[in-house]
């Protein structure tokens, strides 16, 4: 088992994320060459690939025995096996659609797991300079200021983030519409911002009260899960049980009480595991 | 007819908006006392009222002959008559739901009209320090840097903002759902951020390609209309004709070509005029 010193790892991770942020900032307002992956709205750009490559290099340099799971590596055929070894889980650009449109709501999402527990979570929006961080047991922060989930428990007073996703198959789209229809006249408001990790950061910092999604991947939610929990919120399975990071679905909220009012309104989806 | 010197009016307007921004910033992360207006999700706070009062005072002080139309004044019974006189049209907090939740996407929207033309538009998000401005014929700016609408013309490549609105009546909800259903598998992506004025600012700055709204009021869209147009975009009626500021509906886009592809997909809603 490779050694794991959380402070040493965090220092390297933070610097790596800041440097990756510079790559994104540089490219943000320029024209992008865009490729599609699983369908016409599942996008990837060279910036996604450049950021992931840079992060892999930085990890290998400092921690040659650590493992890595990254969105673009998995897209290129790498496996998505989570072991007890220190494992970095990365989405180089979460909110690629927003990035392509220069809609300033994209981020790098980076988590480090050890014995399958999330020890470090970092979410960085370099355009708005928002650095969300958490270390297990040490609280959650935005630009070094502590953040807390709202303490909202009432469905009718909750601001809920419900995304449309990047999957166009009929079953998925029907499920999205059913969920929106079920929620829209029961909650305070619905929002859709286009970045899973930043949505989780919104719940962690109290701006939104709940965010759920079917179809996300482990790299979208690993960092956000720690940050929400360290901010006092919950992050669980969409049927109410413990979160399974590889299950392709997740609900996070300011309180368990709120999550348990939203869960019965949702139409469940089962997706192929990561 | 009262005199109208656009530079002089703009200078006063900009200072007033900056000062109003301080009131909002001060209150943003605190607990708010919230009242409801037309329904459970149509909110108003003491800050909305304080900002509007401050702006009215500032206008009377500098331009005692100018007219004023403000969201909270109209809610309190003032008329919404637009004449040829210099007229300030203000939403003291656009995105009050977001403000109540400390979800950092609210703004002051301020326009000045003369002979019913929009001569000045200012939209200010004081939390993210984003000042969008335009003067008729002089371009559009974000924090003094010129902005341009994206030049997107393809429906399938467009990022579209579609809000859920603040009405829980069946007619509004059905119209919202029909529009989302019609668009969701045809556009690049859908977003809902919760502030009409900031949505228009997104189109003006190129981040989003289209935003439409049924149910908007003149104070939500007056400033944004000028800013979008000065940025090279368009702002028209949801059936394709010229925009009627009092009609309670609007579509703005990066190009007319794009707007004309979205319009046939929309289910209209007819609402009582302002």
XYZ file of C-alpha atoms in Angstrom:
548
model
C 0.000 0.000 0.000
C 1.440 3.356 -1.042
C 1.911 5.925 1.722
C -0.600 8.715 2.152
C 0.145 12.033 3.870
C -2.957 14.142 3.310
C -1.220 17.509 3.775
C 1.553 16.671 1.299
C -0.943 15.341 -1.223
C -3.233 18.360 -0.766
C -0.413 20.830 -1.360
C 0.511 19.150 -4.644
C -3.141 18.807 -5.675
C -3.933 22.465 -5.005
C -0.950 23.693 -7.009
C -1.799 21.302 -9.851
C -5.392 22.557 -9.961
C -4.304 26.216 -9.968
C -1.923 25.520 -12.858
C -4.643 23.618 -14.718
C -6.869 26.638 -14.173
C -4.418 28.754 -16.146
C -4.750 26.422 -19.137
C -8.523 26.788 -18.986
C -8.461 30.567 -18.515
C -6.154 30.945 -21.511
C -8.529 28.996 -23.745
C -11.850 30.143 -22.325
C -12.771 33.048 -24.573
C -11.178 31.624 -27.699
C -12.783 29.527 -30.408
C -12.598 25.795 -29.606
C -12.258 22.733 -31.809
C -14.987 20.488 -30.463
C -15.396 16.732 -30.786
C -18.351 14.662 -29.657
C -18.201 11.484 -27.605
C -21.308 9.404 -26.904
C -23.732 11.752 -28.699
C -24.059 15.209 -30.255
C -24.114 17.004 -26.917
C -21.436 15.009 -25.076
C -18.475 17.241 -25.929
C -14.714 17.176 -25.525
C -12.052 19.701 -26.511
C -8.251 19.726 -26.588
C -8.338 21.732 -23.386
C -10.047 18.837 -21.558
C -7.262 16.585 -22.859
C -4.413 19.029 -22.161
C -5.561 19.590 -18.579
C -5.897 15.881 -17.908
C -2.478 15.167 -19.403
C -0.885 17.899 -17.280
C -2.514 16.582 -14.100
C -1.442 12.982 -14.804
C 2.120 14.206 -15.308
C 2.081 16.175 -12.059
C 0.804 13.167 -10.103
C 3.352 10.745 -11.606
C 6.142 13.225 -10.832
C 5.230 13.529 -7.148
C 3.517 10.231 -6.340
C 4.556 7.576 -8.861
C 2.659 4.872 -6.917
C -0.662 6.655 -6.816
C -3.528 5.577 -9.067
C -5.483 7.791 -11.443
C -9.027 7.799 -12.856
C -9.731 10.605 -15.308
C -12.663 11.314 -17.598
C -10.648 11.523 -20.814
C -8.399 8.569 -19.940
C -11.464 6.411 -19.370
C -12.957 7.701 -22.626
C -9.696 6.580 -24.290
C -10.066 3.042 -22.901
C -8.499 3.112 -19.408
C -10.342 1.170 -16.735
C -12.304 2.750 -13.961
C -11.261 0.436 -11.078
C -11.263 1.917 -7.607
C -8.907 0.109 -5.205
C -7.706 0.930 -1.672
C -4.596 2.597 -3.120
C -4.372 6.408 -3.094
C -6.416 7.301 -6.175
C -6.832 10.667 -7.876
C -10.195 11.077 -9.613
C -10.341 13.956 -12.048
C -12.704 15.745 -14.391
C -10.373 18.133 -16.232
C -13.219 20.402 -17.425
C -16.595 19.813 -15.818
C -19.170 21.773 -17.770
C -17.496 21.315 -21.162
C -20.662 22.545 -22.899
C -20.373 25.802 -20.926
C -16.660 26.010 -21.714
C -17.338 25.606 -25.436
C -19.865 28.459 -25.265
C -17.676 30.648 -23.014
C -20.527 30.554 -20.487
C -18.478 31.186 -17.312
C -19.588 28.166 -15.309
C -16.985 25.423 -15.749
C -14.443 23.961 -13.369
C -11.777 21.378 -12.650
C -12.979 18.692 -10.253
C -10.282 16.735 -8.412
C -10.594 14.256 -5.564
C -8.081 11.988 -3.842
C -9.325 8.762 -2.290
C -7.565 6.399 0.095
C -9.028 3.064 1.138
C -11.960 4.176 -1.024
C -12.704 7.123 1.300
C -12.577 10.633 -0.123
C -9.804 12.469 1.719
C -9.400 15.519 -0.525
C -11.893 17.411 -2.692
C -11.064 20.421 -4.861
C -13.370 22.225 -7.292
C -11.955 25.266 -9.083
C -13.773 27.704 -11.390
C -10.829 29.682 -12.781
C -12.982 32.208 -14.669
C -14.741 33.454 -11.535
C -11.720 32.516 -9.375
C -13.690 30.291 -7.020
C -11.601 27.618 -5.259
C -13.724 25.165 -3.232
C -11.700 22.793 -1.033
C -12.145 20.178 1.673
C -10.045 17.685 3.562
C -11.748 14.851 5.425
C -12.731 15.996 8.908
C -11.441 19.543 8.363
C -14.437 21.438 6.999
C -15.163 23.007 3.605
C -13.933 26.303 2.203
C -14.429 28.767 -0.642
C -11.252 30.782 -1.255
C -10.158 29.800 2.269
C -13.353 31.103 3.911
C -15.453 28.399 5.645
C -18.698 27.500 3.906
C -21.796 25.773 5.217
C -24.768 24.174 3.538
C -28.026 26.071 4.157
C -30.049 24.386 6.851
C -33.151 24.204 4.687
C -35.512 21.367 5.549
C -38.733 22.482 3.840
C -39.482 21.285 0.315
C -41.516 24.404 -0.502
C -38.642 26.683 0.488
C -35.913 24.790 -1.350
C -33.957 25.935 -4.393
C -33.233 22.788 -6.402
C -30.797 22.234 -9.250
C -32.151 19.859 -11.907
C -30.022 19.388 -15.029
C -31.010 18.230 -18.500
C -27.792 16.217 -18.920
C -25.788 15.270 -21.986
C -27.625 12.104 -22.917
C -30.276 12.277 -25.608
C -31.794 8.819 -25.416
C -35.542 8.748 -24.964
C -35.649 7.004 -21.598
C -33.258 9.544 -20.096
C -35.111 12.548 -21.506
C -38.464 11.228 -20.308
C -37.045 10.746 -16.839
C -35.640 14.294 -16.826
C -39.030 15.732 -17.798
C -40.884 13.637 -15.224
C -38.584 14.869 -12.489
C -38.908 18.513 -13.511
C -42.692 18.191 -13.732
C -42.877 16.545 -10.312
C -40.758 19.233 -8.673
C -41.651 22.473 -10.382
C -44.737 23.410 -8.408
C -43.498 22.043 -5.093
C -40.120 23.689 -4.624
C -39.102 27.351 -4.320
C -37.326 27.314 -7.648
C -35.458 25.175 -10.174
C -32.063 25.969 -11.646
C -29.828 24.368 -14.286
C -26.246 25.640 -14.504
C -24.513 22.903 -16.514
C -21.708 21.716 -14.205
C -22.235 18.854 -11.737
C -19.271 19.763 -9.562
C -20.195 23.444 -9.351
C -23.772 22.440 -8.547
C -22.469 20.426 -5.602
C -20.330 23.426 -4.610
C -23.509 25.569 -4.639
C -25.181 23.160 -2.215
C -22.037 23.129 -0.056
C -21.922 26.922 0.094
C -25.625 27.285 0.848
C -26.715 28.924 -2.421
C -28.784 25.936 -3.492
C -30.495 23.439 -1.219
C -30.469 20.316 -3.344
C -28.948 18.913 -6.518
C -29.549 15.493 -7.967
C -28.588 13.868 -11.227
C -28.808 10.558 -13.073
C -26.035 9.886 -15.547
C -23.117 11.634 -13.834
C -19.812 9.806 -13.440
C -17.527 9.277 -10.470
C -15.236 12.092 -11.663
C -18.152 14.560 -11.643
C -19.105 13.901 -8.019
C -16.128 12.638 -5.994
C -14.773 16.049 -4.988
C -18.239 17.561 -4.501
C -19.290 14.693 -2.227
C -16.563 15.496 0.295
C -17.096 19.242 0.039
C -20.872 18.966 0.614
C -20.419 16.629 3.589
C -17.687 18.754 5.164
C -20.058 21.733 4.795
C -22.717 19.892 6.799
C -24.832 18.672 3.886
C -25.618 15.107 2.800
C -24.745 13.174 -0.309
C -26.593 9.869 -0.787
C -28.067 7.503 -3.329
C -31.173 8.695 -5.171
C -33.182 5.953 -3.465
C -32.042 7.108 -0.044
C -29.314 4.586 0.770
C -25.592 5.298 1.083
C -23.922 6.880 -1.936
C -22.215 4.496 -4.366
C -19.695 6.607 -6.280
C -19.814 4.288 -9.311
C -23.603 4.052 -9.552
C -23.977 6.942 -11.999
C -26.494 8.748 -9.781
C -26.478 10.955 -6.704
C -28.526 13.377 -4.641
C -26.950 15.972 -2.367
C -28.817 18.382 -0.116
C -28.606 20.808 2.764
C -30.220 18.218 5.042
C -31.287 14.578 5.032
C -34.806 15.742 5.886
C -34.993 17.726 2.621
C -33.454 14.945 0.535
C -36.042 12.484 1.875
C -38.873 14.781 0.700
C -37.422 15.073 -2.786
C -36.517 11.394 -3.286
C -40.130 10.108 -3.462
C -40.844 12.626 -6.251
C -38.038 11.310 -8.462
C -38.338 8.782 -11.245
C -35.401 6.426 -10.763
C -33.026 5.375 -13.529
C -30.525 2.529 -13.540
C -27.434 3.162 -15.623
C -24.326 1.194 -16.545
C -21.851 1.510 -13.699
C -18.544 3.350 -14.023
C -40.408 68.016 -22.852
C -37.652 67.725 -20.290
C -34.053 67.992 -21.451
C -32.007 64.840 -21.859
C -28.216 64.773 -21.819
C -27.298 61.099 -22.082
C -23.799 61.457 -20.644
C -25.010 63.370 -17.621
C -27.852 60.950 -16.994
C -25.512 57.957 -17.427
C -23.039 59.303 -14.892
C -25.764 59.702 -12.277
C -27.306 56.331 -13.146
C -23.989 54.467 -12.886
C -23.186 55.962 -9.483
C -26.704 55.205 -8.259
C -26.431 51.580 -9.351
C -23.016 51.165 -7.696
C -24.400 52.570 -4.450
C -27.451 50.326 -4.692
C -25.056 47.422 -5.172
C -23.568 48.135 -1.763
C -26.993 47.758 -0.157
C -27.421 44.388 -1.844
C -23.909 43.173 -0.994
C -24.417 44.098 2.653
C -27.614 42.039 2.850
C -26.702 39.182 0.536
C -25.388 36.558 2.930
C -27.684 37.515 5.800
C -31.067 36.051 6.690
C -33.899 37.867 4.910
C -37.483 38.596 5.926
C -39.407 37.484 2.866
C -42.891 38.441 1.755
C -44.823 37.003 -1.159
C -46.625 38.986 -3.837
C -48.765 37.271 -6.465
C -48.050 33.706 -5.290
C -45.811 31.624 -3.018
C -42.793 31.952 -5.279
C -43.123 35.640 -6.226
C -40.934 37.126 -3.495
C -40.007 40.549 -2.193
C -37.699 41.599 0.651
C -36.864 44.766 2.568
C -33.761 45.085 0.376
C -35.806 45.261 -2.871
C -37.764 48.117 -1.293
C -34.713 49.886 0.171
C -32.881 49.811 -3.152
C -35.873 51.131 -5.065
C -36.421 53.902 -2.527
C -32.764 54.912 -2.724
C -32.849 55.009 -6.527
C -36.057 57.086 -6.595
C -34.455 59.553 -4.194
C -31.327 59.826 -6.309
C -33.332 60.475 -9.474
C -35.563 63.112 -7.867
C -32.479 64.848 -6.469
C -30.763 65.122 -9.844
C -33.621 65.121 -12.345
C -36.833 66.198 -10.626
C -38.741 66.209 -13.915
C -37.843 62.677 -14.941
C -40.387 59.876 -14.683
C -39.940 56.578 -12.876
C -41.337 53.046 -13.265
C -40.125 50.590 -10.624
C -41.146 47.055 -9.769
C -41.959 47.714 -6.132
C -43.665 51.055 -6.801
C -45.938 49.384 -9.341
C -46.585 46.565 -6.846
C -47.603 49.288 -4.389
C -50.113 50.721 -6.857
C -48.185 53.186 -9.045
C -49.087 53.179 -12.721
C -46.890 51.752 -15.417
C -47.399 54.440 -18.101
C -44.567 54.992 -20.532
C -44.564 58.486 -22.072
C -42.030 60.365 -24.223
C -40.555 61.977 -21.089
C -37.192 60.744 -19.792
C -38.224 57.647 -17.853
C -36.140 55.478 -15.542
C -37.270 51.852 -15.468
C -35.878 49.864 -12.562
C -35.878 46.406 -11.098
C -34.136 46.932 -7.749
C -33.337 43.224 -7.397
C -33.817 41.000 -10.396
C -33.522 37.411 -9.211
C -35.052 37.962 -5.776
C -35.435 34.184 -5.314
C -31.664 33.851 -5.803
C -31.037 36.750 -3.422
C -33.196 35.117 -0.742
C -31.179 31.902 -1.099
C -27.800 33.695 -1.302
C -27.366 32.062 -4.737
C -24.965 34.619 -6.268
C -26.935 35.445 -9.406
C -28.993 38.600 -8.766
C -28.657 42.102 -10.091
C -30.007 45.633 -10.329
C -31.524 46.359 -13.717
C -31.842 50.033 -14.684
C -32.795 51.599 -18.013
C -33.461 55.188 -19.056
C -35.838 55.817 -21.942
C -36.474 59.006 -23.893
C -39.205 59.307 -26.503
C -39.827 55.653 -25.636
C -36.388 54.627 -26.964
C -33.948 52.960 -24.610
C -30.942 55.252 -24.322
C -29.194 53.760 -21.297
C -29.050 50.187 -19.976
C -27.208 49.078 -16.846
C -27.223 45.609 -15.261
C -25.067 45.151 -12.153
C -24.372 41.913 -10.260
C -22.634 43.284 -7.156
C -21.742 39.849 -5.730
C -19.647 38.853 -8.730
C -18.858 42.514 -9.485
C -20.151 42.402 -13.043
C -21.245 45.785 -14.443
C -22.930 45.516 -17.875
C -23.585 48.868 -19.572
C -24.745 50.324 -22.860
C -25.635 53.706 -24.301
C -27.623 53.858 -27.535
C -25.276 53.686 -30.516
C -22.161 53.311 -28.359
C -21.740 49.537 -27.924
C -22.075 47.243 -24.925
C -19.567 46.627 -22.141
C -18.810 44.365 -19.202
C -16.641 46.161 -16.630
C -15.690 48.608 -19.408
C -14.526 45.851 -21.802
C -16.528 45.612 -25.040
C -18.796 42.576 -25.342
C -20.347 40.955 -28.391
C -23.147 38.442 -28.782
C -21.950 35.068 -30.114
C -22.602 34.789 -33.805
C -24.416 31.467 -33.427
C -27.013 30.749 -36.109
C -27.502 26.988 -35.741
C -30.253 25.678 -33.502
C -28.366 22.475 -32.735
C -25.338 24.414 -31.546
C -27.197 26.931 -29.413
C -27.112 27.248 -25.637
C -30.586 28.416 -24.638
C -31.808 29.857 -21.372
C -35.337 28.719 -20.476
C -36.658 29.718 -17.058
C -39.364 28.137 -14.963
C -40.767 31.536 -14.016
C -42.524 32.598 -10.869
C -46.037 31.342 -11.340
C -47.532 28.144 -10.068
C -50.724 28.459 -12.103
C -51.462 25.591 -14.468
C -51.339 27.720 -17.611
C -47.822 29.009 -16.891
C -46.509 25.590 -15.897
C -47.944 23.883 -18.983
C -46.429 26.526 -21.247
C -43.029 26.199 -19.548
C -43.061 22.398 -19.859
C -44.145 22.477 -23.503
C -41.334 24.859 -24.368
C -38.688 22.859 -22.507
C -39.905 19.620 -24.107
C -39.857 21.157 -27.577
C -36.330 22.512 -27.170
C -34.475 19.991 -25.089
C -33.469 17.525 -27.785
C -32.903 20.146 -30.483
C -30.507 22.632 -28.894
C -26.981 22.230 -27.542
C -28.103 22.742 -23.973
C -30.677 24.383 -21.700
C -29.896 26.585 -18.707
C -31.992 28.284 -16.023
C -30.214 30.830 -13.832
C -33.124 32.738 -12.283
C -32.535 36.370 -13.343
C -34.024 37.752 -16.559
C -31.628 40.687 -16.757
C -28.532 38.567 -16.175
C -29.810 36.093 -18.759
C -29.979 38.930 -21.282
C -26.482 39.979 -20.212
C -25.315 36.394 -20.926
C -26.674 36.617 -24.459
C -25.080 40.058 -24.877
C -21.682 38.776 -23.729
C -21.820 35.661 -25.903
C -22.087 33.052 -23.145
C -25.607 32.028 -24.113
C -27.142 32.206 -27.584
C -30.791 32.728 -26.781
C -33.092 33.588 -23.903
C -36.842 33.892 -24.092
C -39.405 34.616 -21.431
C -43.174 34.742 -21.075
C -44.219 36.665 -18.003
C -41.329 39.145 -17.918
C -42.123 42.732 -16.952
C -40.787 45.883 -18.577
C -38.384 46.430 -15.670
C -36.847 42.963 -16.192
C -36.034 43.526 -19.844
C -35.579 47.232 -20.623
C -31.873 47.455 -19.774
C -31.084 44.029 -21.244
C -32.779 44.922 -24.531
C -30.387 47.801 -25.167
C -27.342 45.845 -23.998
C -28.134 42.842 -26.240
C -28.745 45.079 -29.272
C -25.619 47.140 -28.705
C -23.694 43.854 -28.495
C -24.938 42.870 -31.948
C -27.743 40.565 -30.869
C -31.467 40.990 -31.335
C -34.424 41.371 -29.060
C -37.908 40.855 -30.530
C -41.409 39.656 -29.800
C -41.857 35.932 -29.242
C -43.916 35.754 -32.430
C -41.179 37.385 -34.459
C -42.407 40.977 -34.718
C -40.848 44.028 -33.084
C -40.446 43.950 -29.327
C -43.237 45.546 -27.276
C -41.721 46.325 -23.892
C -45.090 46.122 -22.132
C -46.242 42.853 -23.713
C -44.919 40.604 -20.933
C -42.868 38.478 -23.330
C -39.554 38.664 -25.178
C -36.980 36.639 -27.040
C -33.379 37.747 -27.425
C -30.680 35.940 -29.353
C -27.254 36.116 -30.917
C -28.849 36.388 -34.359
C -32.249 36.775 -35.988
C -31.607 33.554 -37.886
C -31.379 31.638 -34.594
C -34.395 33.365 -33.041
C -36.488 32.456 -36.096
C -35.642 28.763 -35.617
C -36.619 28.838 -31.958
C -39.838 30.842 -32.307
C -41.830 28.111 -34.142
C -41.019 25.681 -31.303
C -42.516 27.932 -28.621
C -46.008 27.752 -27.159
C -47.096 31.337 -26.536
C -48.680 32.641 -23.374
C -50.766 35.792 -23.386
C -50.540 37.827 -20.216
C -51.949 41.088 -18.925
C -49.862 43.996 -20.192
C -47.729 46.109 -17.901
